[in-house]
Coordinates of C-alpha atoms in Angstrom, one line a residue:
M1188 CA -26.5 -62.2 13.7
E1189 CA -28.2 -62.6 10.0
R1190 CA -30.6 -60.0 11.1
M1191 CA -27.8 -57.4 12.1
W1192 CA -26.0 -57.8 8.7
G1193 CA -29.4 -57.5 6.6
L1194 CA -30.0 -54.5 8.1
L1195 CA -26.6 -53.3 7.9
A1196 CA -27.0 -54.0 4.1
C1197 CA -29.9 -52.5 3.7
V1198 CA -28.2 -49.1 5.0
G1199 CA -25.9 -49.6 2.6
L1200 CA -27.9 -49.8 -0.1
C1201 CA -29.9 -46.6 1.5
V1202 CA -26.4 -44.3 1.7
Q1203 CA -25.7 -45.5 -2.1
A1204 CA -28.4 -44.4 -3.5
A1205 CA -29.1 -41.1 -1.6
F1206 CA -25.4 -40.5 -3.5
A1207 CA -26.6 -41.2 -6.5
W1208 CA -29.5 -38.6 -6.1
G1209 CA -27.4 -36.2 -5.6
E1210 CA -25.3 -36.9 -8.4
A1211 CA -28.2 -36.7 -10.7
L1212 CA -29.2 -33.4 -9.3
P1213 CA -28.6 -30.6 -11.6
M1214 CA -25.7 -28.4 -10.1
V1215 CA -28.2 -25.5 -9.4
Q1216 CA -30.6 -27.7 -7.4
R1217 CA -27.6 -29.1 -5.3
V1218 CA -26.3 -25.5 -4.4
S1219 CA -29.8 -24.6 -3.5
L1220 CA -29.7 -27.1 -0.6
L1221 CA -27.1 -24.7 0.9
T1222 CA -28.9 -21.1 0.2
D1223 CA -30.5 -21.4 3.9
R1224 CA -27.5 -20.8 5.4
A1225 CA -25.1 -17.8 5.7
P1226 CA -21.8 -18.1 4.0
L1227 CA -19.0 -19.0 6.3
F1228 CA -17.2 -15.7 5.3
P1229 CA -19.5 -13.0 4.9
P1230 CA -18.7 -10.1 1.9
Q1231 CA -16.9 -7.1 3.9
E1232 CA -18.4 -4.0 3.9
A1233 CA -16.4 -1.4 3.3
R1234 CA -15.2 0.7 6.1
P1235 CA -14.7 4.4 6.1
G1236 CA -11.9 6.4 8.3
I1237 CA -8.7 4.5 7.1
S1238 CA -7.2 8.2 6.1
A1239 CA -5.5 9.4 3.2
S1240 CA -3.1 12.1 2.9
L1241 CA 0.1 13.4 0.7
F1242 CA 0.2 9.5 -0.1
N1243 CA -2.9 9.2 -0.8
G1244 CA -2.8 6.4 -3.7
V1245 CA -3.7 7.2 -7.5
E1246 CA -7.6 7.0 -7.1
G1247 CA -7.3 9.4 -4.0
K1248 CA -9.2 13.3 -5.7
S1249 CA -8.7 15.1 -2.2
L1250 CA -5.7 15.1 0.5
F1251 CA -8.7 13.1 2.4
A1252 CA -10.3 11.1 0.1
P1253 CA -10.3 7.0 1.7
M1254 CA -7.7 4.7 1.4
P1255 CA -8.7 1.3 -0.5
V1256 CA -9.7 -1.1 2.5
A1257 CA -7.7 -4.0 1.2
V1258 CA -5.4 -3.8 -1.8
H1259 CA -3.2 -6.7 -2.7
V1260 CA 0.4 -5.6 -3.9
S1261 CA 2.8 -7.3 -5.3
V1262 CA 6.3 -5.9 -3.9
A1263 CA 9.4 -7.1 -6.1
P1264 CA 12.5 -7.4 -3.8
L1265 CA 14.5 -4.5 -3.1
Q1266 CA 16.6 -3.1 -5.7
R1267 CA 19.1 -1.2 -4.5
D1268 CA 20.7 0.3 -7.8
G1269 CA 19.1 0.5 -11.5
P1270 CA 15.9 2.5 -12.5
V1271 CA 13.3 1.7 -9.3
A1272 CA 16.5 2.9 -7.3
Q1273 CA 17.0 6.4 -9.0
L1274 CA 13.6 7.0 -9.2
R1275 CA 13.3 6.7 -5.5
T1276 CA 16.4 9.0 -5.6
L1277 CA 14.4 11.3 -7.9
I1278 CA 11.5 11.0 -5.3
A1279 CA 13.9 12.1 -2.5
Q1280 CA 15.2 15.1 -4.6
A1281 CA 11.4 16.7 -4.7
E1282 CA 10.6 15.7 -0.8
A1283 CA 13.3 15.5 1.6
G1284 CA 16.2 17.5 0.1
S1285 CA 20.0 17.4 1.5
K1286 CA 18.7 15.3 5.1
G1287 CA 17.6 12.2 3.4
Y1288 CA 16.6 9.7 5.0
D1289 CA 17.3 12.2 8.1
A1290 CA 14.6 14.4 7.1
V1291 CA 12.0 15.4 9.0
Q1292 CA 9.2 17.9 8.1
Y1293 CA 9.9 21.8 8.2
G1294 CA 6.4 22.5 10.1
A1295 CA 7.2 19.9 13.4
R1296 CA 8.3 22.3 16.2
I1297 CA 9.2 19.2 18.5
K1298 CA 11.5 16.9 16.6
P1299 CA 12.0 13.8 17.2
S1300 CA 14.4 12.2 20.0
G1301 CA 17.0 11.4 17.5
E1302 CA 17.9 11.1 13.7
P1303 CA 14.8 9.4 12.2
T1304 CA 17.2 6.4 11.2
T1305 CA 18.4 6.1 14.5
L1306 CA 14.8 5.2 16.2
T1307 CA 12.2 2.2 16.0
I1308 CA 9.0 2.3 14.6
R1309 CA 7.6 2.3 17.6
E1310 CA 9.8 5.5 18.8
I1311 CA 8.2 6.9 16.5
Y1312 CA 4.7 6.2 16.7
Q1313 CA 5.4 7.4 20.4
W1314 CA 6.6 11.0 18.9
I1315 CA 3.7 11.3 16.9
D1316 CA 1.3 10.4 19.5
D1317 CA 3.2 13.1 22.0
T1318 CA 3.2 15.8 19.8
P1319 CA -0.2 16.4 18.4
G1320 CA -1.4 19.3 16.4
Q1321 CA 1.8 19.7 14.1
P1322 CA 3.2 18.0 11.3
H1323 CA 4.8 14.5 11.4
A1324 CA 6.2 14.1 7.8
I1325 CA 9.5 11.9 8.7
G1326 CA 11.8 10.1 6.5
R1327 CA 13.3 10.4 2.9
Y1328 CA 10.1 9.8 1.4
Q1329 CA 8.5 12.2 3.9
F1330 CA 6.2 9.8 5.1
I1331 CA 3.2 11.2 7.3
P1332 CA 1.5 9.1 10.0
P1333 CA -1.8 7.0 8.5
T1334 CA 0.8 6.0 5.5
L1335 CA 3.3 5.1 7.7
R1336 CA 0.9 3.1 10.0
R1337 CA -0.8 1.2 7.0
L1338 CA 2.7 0.6 5.1
V1339 CA 4.1 -1.1 8.4
T1340 CA 1.2 -2.9 8.8
R1341 CA 0.9 -4.2 4.9
L1342 CA 4.3 -5.3 5.3
G1343 CA 5.2 -6.4 8.5
V1344 CA 7.4 -4.7 9.8
S1345 CA 8.0 -5.1 13.6
L1346 CA 7.7 -1.9 15.4
D1347 CA 10.6 -2.7 17.2
A1348 CA 13.1 -2.2 13.3
R1349 CA 14.6 1.2 13.0
F1350 CA 13.5 2.9 10.1
T1351 CA 16.6 2.5 8.1
P1352 CA 17.3 3.2 5.4
R1353 CA 16.6 -0.1 3.5
V1354 CA 13.0 -0.3 5.9
Q1355 CA 12.1 3.5 4.2
D1356 CA 12.7 2.2 0.9
E1357 CA 10.9 -0.9 0.9
L1358 CA 7.8 1.1 2.9
A1359 CA 8.5 3.8 -0.6
D1360 CA 8.7 0.7 -2.8
V1361 CA 4.4 -0.2 -2.1
L1362 CA 3.4 3.2 -3.1
L1363 CA 5.5 3.0 -6.1
Q1364 CA 3.4 -0.4 -7.1
E1365 CA 0.7 1.1 -5.9
A1366 CA 1.2 4.5 -8.5
G1367 CA 1.5 1.4 -11.1
L1368 CA 5.2 0.8 -11.5
R1369 CA 4.7 -2.4 -12.9
R1370 CA 2.3 -1.5 -15.4
F1371 CA 4.2 1.2 -16.6
R1372 CA 7.5 -1.2 -16.9
S1373 CA 5.4 -3.1 -18.9
G1374 CA 4.3 -1.1 -21.4
E1375 CA 0.7 -0.9 -19.8
M1376 CA 0.9 2.5 -18.3
A1377 CA 2.0 5.7 -20.3
R1378 CA 5.0 7.5 -18.8
Q1379 CA 2.5 10.4 -18.4
A1380 CA 0.0 9.1 -16.8
F1381 CA 2.6 7.0 -14.5
M1382 CA 4.1 10.6 -13.5
N1383 CA 0.9 11.5 -12.7
N1384 CA 0.2 9.1 -10.4
L1385 CA 3.3 9.7 -8.6
A1386 CA 2.5 13.3 -8.4
K1387 CA -0.3 12.4 -6.5
I1388 CA 1.7 10.5 -3.9
W1389 CA 4.4 12.7 -3.6
A1390 CA 3.3 16.8 -3.4
G1391 CA 6.7 17.5 -4.2
L1392 CA 6.2 16.3 -7.5
P1393 CA 4.2 18.2 -10.1
N1394 CA 1.8 16.6 -12.5
D1395 CA 1.3 17.3 -16.2
T1396 CA -0.5 20.9 -15.2
G1397 CA 3.7 22.3 -13.8
K1398 CA 1.8 22.0 -10.1
S1399 CA 1.6 19.7 -7.2
H1400 CA -1.5 17.9 -7.0
Y1401 CA -2.0 19.3 -4.1
H1402 CA -0.7 23.1 -4.9
G1403 CA -1.7 25.7 -2.4
Y1404 CA -2.8 23.3 0.4
A1405 CA -0.6 23.8 3.4
G1406 CA 1.5 25.6 1.7
N1407 CA 2.2 22.4 -0.8
K1408 CA 3.9 23.2 -4.1
A1409 CA 6.4 21.4 -6.6
T1410 CA 10.0 21.8 -6.4
M1411 CA 10.8 20.6 -9.8
T1412 CA 9.2 21.8 -13.1
W1413 CA 7.5 19.5 -15.2
A1414 CA 9.7 19.3 -18.0
N1415 CA 12.9 18.4 -15.2
F1416 CA 10.4 15.4 -14.1
D1417 CA 10.0 14.1 -17.7
A1418 CA 13.4 14.4 -18.8
Q1419 CA 14.6 12.6 -15.6
M1420 CA 11.9 9.7 -15.4
A1421 CA 12.9 9.9 -19.4
R1422 CA 16.5 9.3 -18.7
I1423 CA 15.6 7.1 -16.3
F1424 CA 13.5 4.6 -18.2
P1425 CA 13.9 4.8 -21.7
G1426 CA 12.4 3.8 -24.4

C-alpha cells in the first residue's frame, strides 16, 4: 500500500510539473503545439452560383452579380408606420402600382392560381417551378425567384406561411438594411448614396443619372424622376 501511495504521489508531481512547464511557455509556442492539426471549422470558400437579380444588393454591378454567400443583416422589428413604412410605400409606387401586395409581373403569361397574398410561399415556389421561361416578379416589392428564396431562407419563413403583406414587408426590410438604411439613418451615409443603393435593388427607382440602374435591360426603366425621388426622400427623412 505504501508503494502504491508513493507511486501516485510521483505521478501527481509529474502532472503538476507538466502544467507548470506549459504555463511557462510563451503563447506563440503553446499555439504552435497544435499547428499540425486541421481547424475544427475550416474557412468557408466562396460559393459561386448564388444568383442575384434586380435585387442584387449594393455591390452588384450587373443583373447577374453574385450575392454574398453570408451577410449578417440585423433587421429591426417591423414598422407599420413612420419613415420606414413610408419608404416602403414609395418603393411600391415605383414597382407594383395599384395592385400593391397582389401585383404579379405583367409579362407573366401564366399567373399564379390565386392572388399572391392568398398563396403560401410553397405554392408560389410551385408556380415558379411550373412556369419556366416567363417573368415571376411578385408582390408589392416585385421579388423575383432568387431573391425571394434567399430572403425566405434568411428570415426562416415557413414554406407554409402565406405571402401576406406583413411577410412581404419583413422581406423588404432585409433589402432596406442591405442597402444601408441603418447607416443612412445614423448619418454615416449620405442620402444620395442611399438612394443610389436603393436603385441598385429596385429597377423602378432612378439613380442620380435619372435612369434606372438597369435601364434598357429587359425593358426596365425608372418609373419616377430623380427629382421626385429626391423630394420624396427629403420629405420622409428630413434633416
